[in-house]
PDB file of C-alpha atoms and ligand atoms in Angstrom:
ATOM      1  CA  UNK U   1     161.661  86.069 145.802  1.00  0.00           C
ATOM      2  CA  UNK U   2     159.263  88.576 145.008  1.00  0.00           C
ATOM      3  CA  UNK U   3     159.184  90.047 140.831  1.00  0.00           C
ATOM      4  CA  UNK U   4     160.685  93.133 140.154  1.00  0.00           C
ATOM      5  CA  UNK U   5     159.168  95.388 138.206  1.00  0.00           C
ATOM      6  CA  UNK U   6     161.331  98.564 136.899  1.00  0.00           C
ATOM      7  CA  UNK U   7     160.019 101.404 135.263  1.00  0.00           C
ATOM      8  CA  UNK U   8     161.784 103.197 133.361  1.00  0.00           C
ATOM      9  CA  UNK U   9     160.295 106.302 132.250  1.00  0.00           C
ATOM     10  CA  UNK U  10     163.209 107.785 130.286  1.00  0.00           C
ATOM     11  CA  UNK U  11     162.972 111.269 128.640  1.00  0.00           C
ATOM     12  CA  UNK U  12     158.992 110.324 127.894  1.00  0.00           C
ATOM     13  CA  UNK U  13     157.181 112.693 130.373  1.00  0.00           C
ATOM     14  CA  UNK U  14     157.238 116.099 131.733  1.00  0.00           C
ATOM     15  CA  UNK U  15     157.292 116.313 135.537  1.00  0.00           C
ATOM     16  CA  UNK U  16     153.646 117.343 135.921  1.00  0.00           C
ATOM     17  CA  UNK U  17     152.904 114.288 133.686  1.00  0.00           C
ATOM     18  CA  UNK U  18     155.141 112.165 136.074  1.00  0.00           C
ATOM     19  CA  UNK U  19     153.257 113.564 138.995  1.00  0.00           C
ATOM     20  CA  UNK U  20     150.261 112.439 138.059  1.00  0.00           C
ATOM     21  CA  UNK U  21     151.139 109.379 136.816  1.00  0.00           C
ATOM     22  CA  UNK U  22     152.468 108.076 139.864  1.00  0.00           C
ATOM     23  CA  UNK U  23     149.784 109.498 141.664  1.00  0.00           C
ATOM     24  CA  UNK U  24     148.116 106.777 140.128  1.00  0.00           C
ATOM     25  CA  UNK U  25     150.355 104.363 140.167  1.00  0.00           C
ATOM     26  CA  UNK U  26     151.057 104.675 143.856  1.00  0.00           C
ATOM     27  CA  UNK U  27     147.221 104.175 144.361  1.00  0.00           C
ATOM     28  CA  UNK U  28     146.976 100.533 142.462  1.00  0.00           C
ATOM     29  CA  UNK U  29     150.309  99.369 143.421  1.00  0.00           C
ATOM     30  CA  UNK U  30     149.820  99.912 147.658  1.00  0.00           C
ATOM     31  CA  UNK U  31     147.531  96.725 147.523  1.00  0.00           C
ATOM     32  CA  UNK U  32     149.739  94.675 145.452  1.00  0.00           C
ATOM     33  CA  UNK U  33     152.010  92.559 147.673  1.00  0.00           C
ATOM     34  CA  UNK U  34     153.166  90.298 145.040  1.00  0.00           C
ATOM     35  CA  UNK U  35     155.734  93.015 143.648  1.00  0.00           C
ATOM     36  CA  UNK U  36     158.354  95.163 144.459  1.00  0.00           C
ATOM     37  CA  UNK U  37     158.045  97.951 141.981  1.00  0.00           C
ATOM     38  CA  UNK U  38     160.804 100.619 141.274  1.00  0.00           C
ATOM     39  CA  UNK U  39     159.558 104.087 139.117  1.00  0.00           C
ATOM     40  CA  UNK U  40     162.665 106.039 137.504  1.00  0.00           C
ATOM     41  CA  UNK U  41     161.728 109.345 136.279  1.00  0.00           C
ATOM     42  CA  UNK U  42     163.796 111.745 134.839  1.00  0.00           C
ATOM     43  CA  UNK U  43     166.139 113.801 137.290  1.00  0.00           C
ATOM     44  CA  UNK U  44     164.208 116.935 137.611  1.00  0.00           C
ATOM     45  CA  UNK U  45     161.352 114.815 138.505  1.00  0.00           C
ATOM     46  CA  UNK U  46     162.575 112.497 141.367  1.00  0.00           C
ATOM     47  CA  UNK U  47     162.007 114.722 144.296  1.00  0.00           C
ATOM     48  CA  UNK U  48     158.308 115.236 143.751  1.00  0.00           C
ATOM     49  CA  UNK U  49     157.925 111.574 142.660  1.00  0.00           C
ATOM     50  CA  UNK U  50     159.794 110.564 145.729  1.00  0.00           C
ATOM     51  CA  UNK U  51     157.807 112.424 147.515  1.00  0.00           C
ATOM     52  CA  UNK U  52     154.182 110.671 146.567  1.00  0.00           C
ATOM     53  CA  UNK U  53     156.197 107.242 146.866  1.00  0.00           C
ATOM     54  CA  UNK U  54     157.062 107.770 150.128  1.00  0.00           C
ATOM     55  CA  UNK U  55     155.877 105.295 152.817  1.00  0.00           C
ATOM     56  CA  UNK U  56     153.949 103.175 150.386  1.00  0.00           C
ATOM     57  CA  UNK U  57     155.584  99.986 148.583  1.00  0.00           C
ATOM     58  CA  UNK U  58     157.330 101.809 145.135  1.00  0.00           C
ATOM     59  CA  UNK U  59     160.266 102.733 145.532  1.00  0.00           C
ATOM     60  CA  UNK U  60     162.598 105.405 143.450  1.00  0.00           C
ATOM     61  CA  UNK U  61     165.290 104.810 140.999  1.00  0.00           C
ATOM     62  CA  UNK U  62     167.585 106.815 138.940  1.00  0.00           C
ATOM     63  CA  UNK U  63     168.558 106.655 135.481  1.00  0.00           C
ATOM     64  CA  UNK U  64     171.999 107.058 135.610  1.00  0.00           C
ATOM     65  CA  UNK U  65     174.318 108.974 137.565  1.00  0.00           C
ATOM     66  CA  UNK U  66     177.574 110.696 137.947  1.00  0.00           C
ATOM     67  CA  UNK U  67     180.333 108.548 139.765  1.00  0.00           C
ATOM     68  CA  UNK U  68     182.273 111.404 141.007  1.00  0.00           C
ATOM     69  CA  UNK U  69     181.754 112.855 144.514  1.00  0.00           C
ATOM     70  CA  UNK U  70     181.190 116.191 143.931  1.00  0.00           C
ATOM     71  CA  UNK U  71     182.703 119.373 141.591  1.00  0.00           C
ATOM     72  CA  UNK U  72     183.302 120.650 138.159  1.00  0.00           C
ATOM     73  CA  UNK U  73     180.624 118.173 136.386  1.00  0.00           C
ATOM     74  CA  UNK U  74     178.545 120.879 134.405  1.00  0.00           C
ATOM     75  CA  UNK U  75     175.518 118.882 133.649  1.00  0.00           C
ATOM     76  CA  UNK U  76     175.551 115.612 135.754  1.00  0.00           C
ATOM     77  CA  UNK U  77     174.101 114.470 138.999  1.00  0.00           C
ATOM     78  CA  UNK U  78     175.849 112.899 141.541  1.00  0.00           C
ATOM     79  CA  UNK U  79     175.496 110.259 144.224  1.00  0.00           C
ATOM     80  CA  UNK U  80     174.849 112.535 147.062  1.00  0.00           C
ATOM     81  CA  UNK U  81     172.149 113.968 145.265  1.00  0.00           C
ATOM     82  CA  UNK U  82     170.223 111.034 144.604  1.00  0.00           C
ATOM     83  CA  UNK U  83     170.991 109.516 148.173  1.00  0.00           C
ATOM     84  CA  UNK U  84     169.672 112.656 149.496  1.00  0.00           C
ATOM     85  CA  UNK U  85     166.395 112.199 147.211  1.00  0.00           C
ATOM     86  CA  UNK U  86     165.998 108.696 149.247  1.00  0.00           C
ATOM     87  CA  UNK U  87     166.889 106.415 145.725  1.00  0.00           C
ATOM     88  CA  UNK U  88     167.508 102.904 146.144  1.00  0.00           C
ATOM     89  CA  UNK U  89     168.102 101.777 142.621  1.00  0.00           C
ATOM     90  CA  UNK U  90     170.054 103.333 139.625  1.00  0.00           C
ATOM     91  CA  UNK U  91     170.324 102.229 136.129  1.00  0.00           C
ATOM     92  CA  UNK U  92     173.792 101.350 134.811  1.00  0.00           C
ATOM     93  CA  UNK U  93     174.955 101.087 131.535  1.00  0.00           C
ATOM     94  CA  UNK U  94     171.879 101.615 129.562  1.00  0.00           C
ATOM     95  CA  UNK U  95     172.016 100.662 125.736  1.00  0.00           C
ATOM     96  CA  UNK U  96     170.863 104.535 125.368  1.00  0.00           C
ATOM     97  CA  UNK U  97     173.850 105.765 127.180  1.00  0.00           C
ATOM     98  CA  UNK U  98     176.150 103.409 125.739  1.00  0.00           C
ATOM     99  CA  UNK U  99     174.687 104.000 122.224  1.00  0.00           C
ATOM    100  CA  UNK U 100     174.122 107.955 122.287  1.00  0.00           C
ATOM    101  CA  UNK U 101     176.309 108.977 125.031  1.00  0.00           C
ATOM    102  CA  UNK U 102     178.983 107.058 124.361  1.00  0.00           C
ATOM    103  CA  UNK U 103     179.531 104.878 127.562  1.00  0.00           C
ATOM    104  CA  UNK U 104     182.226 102.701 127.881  1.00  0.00           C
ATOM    105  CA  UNK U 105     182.543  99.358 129.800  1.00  0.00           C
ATOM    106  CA  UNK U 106     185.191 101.154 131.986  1.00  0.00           C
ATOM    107  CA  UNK U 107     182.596 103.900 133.069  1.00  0.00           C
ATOM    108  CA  UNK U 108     179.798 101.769 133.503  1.00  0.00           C
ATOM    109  CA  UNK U 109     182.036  99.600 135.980  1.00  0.00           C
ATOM    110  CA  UNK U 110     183.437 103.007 137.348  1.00  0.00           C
ATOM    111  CA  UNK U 111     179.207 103.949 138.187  1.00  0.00           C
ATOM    112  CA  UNK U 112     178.295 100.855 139.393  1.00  0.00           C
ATOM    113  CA  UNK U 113     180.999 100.782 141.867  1.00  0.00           C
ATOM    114  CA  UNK U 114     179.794 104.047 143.002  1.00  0.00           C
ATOM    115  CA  UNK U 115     176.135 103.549 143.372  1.00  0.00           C
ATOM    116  CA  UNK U 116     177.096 100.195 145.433  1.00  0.00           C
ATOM    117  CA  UNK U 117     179.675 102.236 147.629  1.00  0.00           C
ATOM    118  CA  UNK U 118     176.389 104.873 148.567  1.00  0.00           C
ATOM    119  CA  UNK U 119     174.493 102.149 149.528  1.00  0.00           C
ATOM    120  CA  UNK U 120     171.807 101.655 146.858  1.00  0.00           C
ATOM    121  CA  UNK U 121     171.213  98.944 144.502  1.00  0.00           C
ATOM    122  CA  UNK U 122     172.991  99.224 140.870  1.00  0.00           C
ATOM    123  CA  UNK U 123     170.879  97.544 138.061  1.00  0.00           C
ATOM    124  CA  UNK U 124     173.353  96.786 135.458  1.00  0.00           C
ATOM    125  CA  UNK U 125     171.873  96.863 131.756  1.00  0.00           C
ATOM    126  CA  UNK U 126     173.538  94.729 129.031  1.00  0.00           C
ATOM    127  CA  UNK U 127     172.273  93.066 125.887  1.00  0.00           C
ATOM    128  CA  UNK U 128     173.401  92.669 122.556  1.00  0.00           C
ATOM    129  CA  UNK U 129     173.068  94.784 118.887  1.00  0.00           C
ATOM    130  CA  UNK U 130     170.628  92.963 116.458  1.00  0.00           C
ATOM    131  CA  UNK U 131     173.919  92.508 114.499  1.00  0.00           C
ATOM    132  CA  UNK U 132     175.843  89.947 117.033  1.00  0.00           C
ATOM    133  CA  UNK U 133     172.255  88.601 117.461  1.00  0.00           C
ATOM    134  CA  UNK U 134     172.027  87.380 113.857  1.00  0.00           C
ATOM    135  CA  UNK U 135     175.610  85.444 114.083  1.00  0.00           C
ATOM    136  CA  UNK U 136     173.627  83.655 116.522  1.00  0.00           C
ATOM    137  CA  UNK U 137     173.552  82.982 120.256  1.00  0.00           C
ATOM    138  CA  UNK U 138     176.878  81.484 120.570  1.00  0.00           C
ATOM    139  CA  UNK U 139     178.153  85.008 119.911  1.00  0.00           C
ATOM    140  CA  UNK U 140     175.459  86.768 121.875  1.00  0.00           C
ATOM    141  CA  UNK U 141     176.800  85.127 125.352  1.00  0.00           C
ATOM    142  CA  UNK U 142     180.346  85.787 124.410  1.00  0.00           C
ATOM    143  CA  UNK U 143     179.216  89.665 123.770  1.00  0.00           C
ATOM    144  CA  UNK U 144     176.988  89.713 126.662  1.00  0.00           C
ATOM    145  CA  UNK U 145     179.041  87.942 128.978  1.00  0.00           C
ATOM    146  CA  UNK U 146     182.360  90.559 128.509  1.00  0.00           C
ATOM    147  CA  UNK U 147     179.491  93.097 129.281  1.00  0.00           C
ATOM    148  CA  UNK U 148     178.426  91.500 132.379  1.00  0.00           C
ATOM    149  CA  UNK U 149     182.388  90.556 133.231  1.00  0.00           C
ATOM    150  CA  UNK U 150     183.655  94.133 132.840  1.00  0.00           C
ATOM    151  CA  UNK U 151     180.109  96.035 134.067  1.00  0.00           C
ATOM    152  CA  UNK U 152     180.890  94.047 137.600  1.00  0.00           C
ATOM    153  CA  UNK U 153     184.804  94.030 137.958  1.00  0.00           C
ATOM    154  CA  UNK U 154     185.931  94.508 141.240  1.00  0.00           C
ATOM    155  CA  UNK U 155     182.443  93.875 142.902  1.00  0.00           C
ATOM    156  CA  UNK U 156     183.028  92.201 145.786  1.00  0.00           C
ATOM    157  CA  UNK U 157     180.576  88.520 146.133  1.00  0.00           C
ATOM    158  CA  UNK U 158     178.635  90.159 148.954  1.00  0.00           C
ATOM    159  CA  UNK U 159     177.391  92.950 146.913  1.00  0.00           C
ATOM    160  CA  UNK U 160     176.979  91.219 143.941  1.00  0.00           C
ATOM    161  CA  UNK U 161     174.193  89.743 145.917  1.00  0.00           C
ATOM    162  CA  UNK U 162     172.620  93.619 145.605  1.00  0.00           C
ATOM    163  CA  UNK U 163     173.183  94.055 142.470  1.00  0.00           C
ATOM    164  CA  UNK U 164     170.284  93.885 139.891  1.00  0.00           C
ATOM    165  CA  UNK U 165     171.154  93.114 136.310  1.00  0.00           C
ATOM    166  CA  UNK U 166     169.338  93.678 132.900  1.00  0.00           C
ATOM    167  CA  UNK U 167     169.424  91.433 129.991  1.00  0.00           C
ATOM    168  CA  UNK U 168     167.538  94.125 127.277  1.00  0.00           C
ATOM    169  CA  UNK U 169     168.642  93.310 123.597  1.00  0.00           C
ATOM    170  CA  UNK U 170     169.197  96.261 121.964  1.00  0.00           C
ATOM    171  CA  UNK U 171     167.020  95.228 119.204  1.00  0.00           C
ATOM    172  CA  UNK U 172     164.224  94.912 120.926  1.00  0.00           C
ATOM    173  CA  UNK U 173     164.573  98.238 122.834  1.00  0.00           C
ATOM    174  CA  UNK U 174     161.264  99.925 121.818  1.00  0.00           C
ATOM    175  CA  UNK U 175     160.968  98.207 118.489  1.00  0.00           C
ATOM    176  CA  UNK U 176     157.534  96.424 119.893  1.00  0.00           C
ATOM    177  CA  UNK U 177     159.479  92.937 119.119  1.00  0.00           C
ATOM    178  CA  UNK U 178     160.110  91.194 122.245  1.00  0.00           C
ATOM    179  CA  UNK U 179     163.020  88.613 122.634  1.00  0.00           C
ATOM    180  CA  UNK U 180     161.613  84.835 122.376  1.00  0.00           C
ATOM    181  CA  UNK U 181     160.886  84.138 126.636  1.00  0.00           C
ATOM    182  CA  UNK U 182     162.802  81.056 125.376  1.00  0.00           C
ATOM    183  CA  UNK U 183     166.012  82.640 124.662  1.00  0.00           C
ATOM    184  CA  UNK U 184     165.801  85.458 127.305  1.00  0.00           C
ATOM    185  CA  UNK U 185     165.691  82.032 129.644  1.00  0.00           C
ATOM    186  CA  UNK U 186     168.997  81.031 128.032  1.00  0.00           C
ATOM    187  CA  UNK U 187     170.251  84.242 128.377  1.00  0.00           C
ATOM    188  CA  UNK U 188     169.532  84.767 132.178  1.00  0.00           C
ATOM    189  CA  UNK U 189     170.954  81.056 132.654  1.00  0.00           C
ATOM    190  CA  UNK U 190     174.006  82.327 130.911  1.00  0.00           C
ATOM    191  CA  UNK U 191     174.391  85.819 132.948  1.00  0.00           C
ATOM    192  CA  UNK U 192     173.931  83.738 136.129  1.00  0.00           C
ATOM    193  CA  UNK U 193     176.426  81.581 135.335  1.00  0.00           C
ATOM    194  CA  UNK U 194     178.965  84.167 134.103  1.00  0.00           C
ATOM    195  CA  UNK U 195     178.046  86.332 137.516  1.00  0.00           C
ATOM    196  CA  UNK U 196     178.561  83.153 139.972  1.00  0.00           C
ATOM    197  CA  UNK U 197     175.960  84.067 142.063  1.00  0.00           C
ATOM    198  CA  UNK U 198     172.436  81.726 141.672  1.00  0.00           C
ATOM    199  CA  UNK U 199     170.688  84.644 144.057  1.00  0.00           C
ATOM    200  CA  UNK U 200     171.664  87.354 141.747  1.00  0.00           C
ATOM    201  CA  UNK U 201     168.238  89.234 140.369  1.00  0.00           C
ATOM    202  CA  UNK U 202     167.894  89.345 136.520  1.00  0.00           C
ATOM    203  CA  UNK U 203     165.395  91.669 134.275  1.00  0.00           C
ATOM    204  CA  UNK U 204     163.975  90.761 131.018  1.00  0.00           C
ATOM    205  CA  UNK U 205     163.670  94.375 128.775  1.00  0.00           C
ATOM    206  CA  UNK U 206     162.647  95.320 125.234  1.00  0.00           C
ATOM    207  CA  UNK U 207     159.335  95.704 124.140  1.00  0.00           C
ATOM    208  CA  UNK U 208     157.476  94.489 127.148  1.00  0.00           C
ATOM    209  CA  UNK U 209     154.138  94.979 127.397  1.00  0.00           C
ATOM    210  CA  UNK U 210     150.994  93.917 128.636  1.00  0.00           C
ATOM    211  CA  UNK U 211     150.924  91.133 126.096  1.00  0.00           C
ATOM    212  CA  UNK U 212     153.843  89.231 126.978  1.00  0.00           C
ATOM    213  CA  UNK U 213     154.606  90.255 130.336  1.00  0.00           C
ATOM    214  CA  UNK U 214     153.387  87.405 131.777  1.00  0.00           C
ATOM    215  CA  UNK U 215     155.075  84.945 129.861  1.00  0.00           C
ATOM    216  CA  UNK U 216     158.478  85.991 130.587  1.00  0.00           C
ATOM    217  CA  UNK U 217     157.255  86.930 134.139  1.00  0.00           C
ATOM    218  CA  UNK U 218     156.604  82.742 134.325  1.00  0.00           C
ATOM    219  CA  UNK U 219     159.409  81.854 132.644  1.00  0.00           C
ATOM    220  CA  UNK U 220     162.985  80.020 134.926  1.00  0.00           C
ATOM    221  CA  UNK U 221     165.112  82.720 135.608  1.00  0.00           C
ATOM    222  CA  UNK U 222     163.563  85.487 135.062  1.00  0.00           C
ATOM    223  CA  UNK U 223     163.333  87.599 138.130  1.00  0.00           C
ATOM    224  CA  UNK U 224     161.331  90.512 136.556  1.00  0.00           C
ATOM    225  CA  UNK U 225     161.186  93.607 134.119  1.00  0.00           C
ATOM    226  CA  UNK U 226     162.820  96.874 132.886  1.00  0.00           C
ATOM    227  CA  UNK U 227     159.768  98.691 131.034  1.00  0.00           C
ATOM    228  CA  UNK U 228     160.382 101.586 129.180  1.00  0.00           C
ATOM    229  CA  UNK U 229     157.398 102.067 126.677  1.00  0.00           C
ATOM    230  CA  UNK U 230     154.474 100.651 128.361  1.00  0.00           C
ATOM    231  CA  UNK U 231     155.581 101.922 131.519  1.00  0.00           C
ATOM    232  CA  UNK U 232     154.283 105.261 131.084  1.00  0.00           C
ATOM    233  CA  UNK U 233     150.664 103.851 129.723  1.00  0.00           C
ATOM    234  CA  UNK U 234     148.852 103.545 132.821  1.00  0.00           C
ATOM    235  CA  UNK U 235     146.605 100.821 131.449  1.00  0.00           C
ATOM    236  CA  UNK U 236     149.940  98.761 130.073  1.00  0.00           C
ATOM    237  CA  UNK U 237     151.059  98.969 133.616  1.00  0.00           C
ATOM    238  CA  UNK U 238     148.303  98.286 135.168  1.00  0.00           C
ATOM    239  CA  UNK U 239     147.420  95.129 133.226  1.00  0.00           C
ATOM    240  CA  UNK U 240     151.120  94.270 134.150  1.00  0.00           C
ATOM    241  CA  UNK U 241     151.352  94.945 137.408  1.00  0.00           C
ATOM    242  CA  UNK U 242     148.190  92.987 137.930  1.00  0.00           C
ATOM    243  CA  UNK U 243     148.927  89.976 136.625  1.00  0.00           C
TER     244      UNK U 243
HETATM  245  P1  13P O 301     160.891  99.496 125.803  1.00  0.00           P
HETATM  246  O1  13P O 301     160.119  98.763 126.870  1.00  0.00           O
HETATM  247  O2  13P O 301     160.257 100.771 125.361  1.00  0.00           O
HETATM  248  O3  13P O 301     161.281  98.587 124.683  1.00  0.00           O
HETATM  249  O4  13P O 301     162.265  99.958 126.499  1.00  0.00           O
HETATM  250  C1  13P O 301     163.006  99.045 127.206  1.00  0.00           C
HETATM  251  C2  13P O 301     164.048  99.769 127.931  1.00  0.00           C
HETATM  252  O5  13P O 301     164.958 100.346 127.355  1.00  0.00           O
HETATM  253  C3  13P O 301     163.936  99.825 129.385  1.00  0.00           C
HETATM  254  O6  13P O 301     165.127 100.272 129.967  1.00  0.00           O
END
C-alpha cells in the first residue's frame, strides 16, 4: 500500500500563496511514484489548486464540510460544492473544529456519513488532550477509541475500507513535539483494532516534520501523515516527500 501523505494547509496561506505553492509542489511530486499525496487548501482556494493538480498524481482535499444538501447554511460549504471542485478527500473532525468550533461526536459522524454518501474518501481525525495523555495510555485508547466508535457509527464494513483515519494528539498539534513513533504504533494498533478492519489507512499528525517523518513513515502501522506546519514550507515537504 502506497504512504499517504496529507497536507493540510489550514488557514496558513492566501490563495495566491497556495497557487504558487502547489505550482511547485505539483512539479516535484509528478515523478514520485512512491506516494499518493493529498493538498487541502482553504475553500476559496480549491478551485484554482484543483485546477494545477489536475491530471498529475496530487490529488485535492477539503477541510471540512457542511453535511447538509443544500439551503439556509450562511457560511458553510457543502458536498455538492466540493464534488463539483473534483475533491476526493475531506477532513473530519479536526481537533481545531472540535476545539474552536465546537464539534461534537454526533456531527462529526453526521459529516463523515455525508462525504462517504458523495463518493469521496472521509479522513476521520481523533487524538487525545495532553490532559488524558498524562493519566496515561490506558486512558488515551479508552478516549480515543469512543472517538473512533462514535466518528464511524453507522459506516457500513465496505466503506470503512475508504475511510482514512487520523491519530493527531492534540498536544502535539503544532507544538513542534511529536508523539514517541513508539506510542503512535500502539495507538494505530489500537484504532485498528477498535475499527475491525486490518486494511483500514491510518495517519500519524502533530508536529511532523522533516526530522521525524521518516521514522514514523517506517514504523508498523503507520500508513502515512496529516502535516499541517511543515506542509506549507516547501523545503519541509520536499525533504518529506522525498524520503
Ligand atoms: P502540525 O503539523 O502543524 O502540528 O499540525 C498537524 C495538524 O493539525 C494536521 O491536521
Amino acid at each position: 500500500m502506497k504512504k499517504l501523505i496529507v497536507a493540510n494547509w489550514k488557514m496558513y496561506l492566501t490563495l495566491s500563496q497556495s497557487v504558487t505553492l502547489t505550482k511547485r509542489i505539483s512539479k516535484s511530486q509528478i515523478t514520485n511514484h512512491k506516494l499518493r499525496v493529498v493538498l487541502c487548501p482553504s475553500f476559496v482556494a480549491l478551485e484554482e489548486v484543483g485546477k494545477i493538480v489536475h491530471g498529475t498524481r496530487v490529488k485535492l482535499g477539503a477541510q471540512d464540510v457542511e453535511p447538509e444538501k443544500r439551503g439556509a447554511f450562511t457560511g458553510e460549504v457543502g458536498l455538492d460544492d466540493l464534488a463539483s471542485l473534483q475533491v476526493e478527500y475531506v477532513l473530519v473532525g479536526h481537533s481545531e473544529r472540535r476545539r474552536i468550533f465546537h464539534e461534537t461526536d454526533a456531527l462529526v459522524n453526521e459529516k463523515l456519513r455525508a462525504v462517504i454518501k458523495a463518493g469521496m474518501r472521509p479522513i476521520l481525525c481523533v487524538g487525545e488532550p495532553h490532559g488524558v495523555r498524562t493519566q496515561g495510555m490506558a486512558k488515551v485508547r479508552r478516549y480515543v477509541g469512543t472517538q473512533v466508535k462514535t466518528g464511524l457509527r453507522g459506516v457500513a464494513k465496505k466503506d470503512l475500507r475508504r475511510t482514512v483515519i487520523a491519530y493527531e494528539p492534540i498536544w502535539a498539534i503544532g507544538s513542534g513535539k511529536s508523539d514517541m513513533p513508539e506510542d503512535a504504533v500502539q495507538m494505530h494498533a489500537w484504532i485498528r483494532k477498535v475499527v475491525g478492519i486490518k486494511s483500514v489507512r491510518i495517519l500519524y499528525g502533530g508536529s511532523v516534520s522533516a526530522k521525524n517523518a521518516r521514522a514514523f513513515l517506517r514504523a508498523p502501522g503507520i500508513d502515512g501523515l496529516l502535516i499541517g506546519k511543515a506542509s506549507v514550507n516547501l523545503g519541509q515537504w520536499r525533504a518529506i516527500t522525498h524520503l
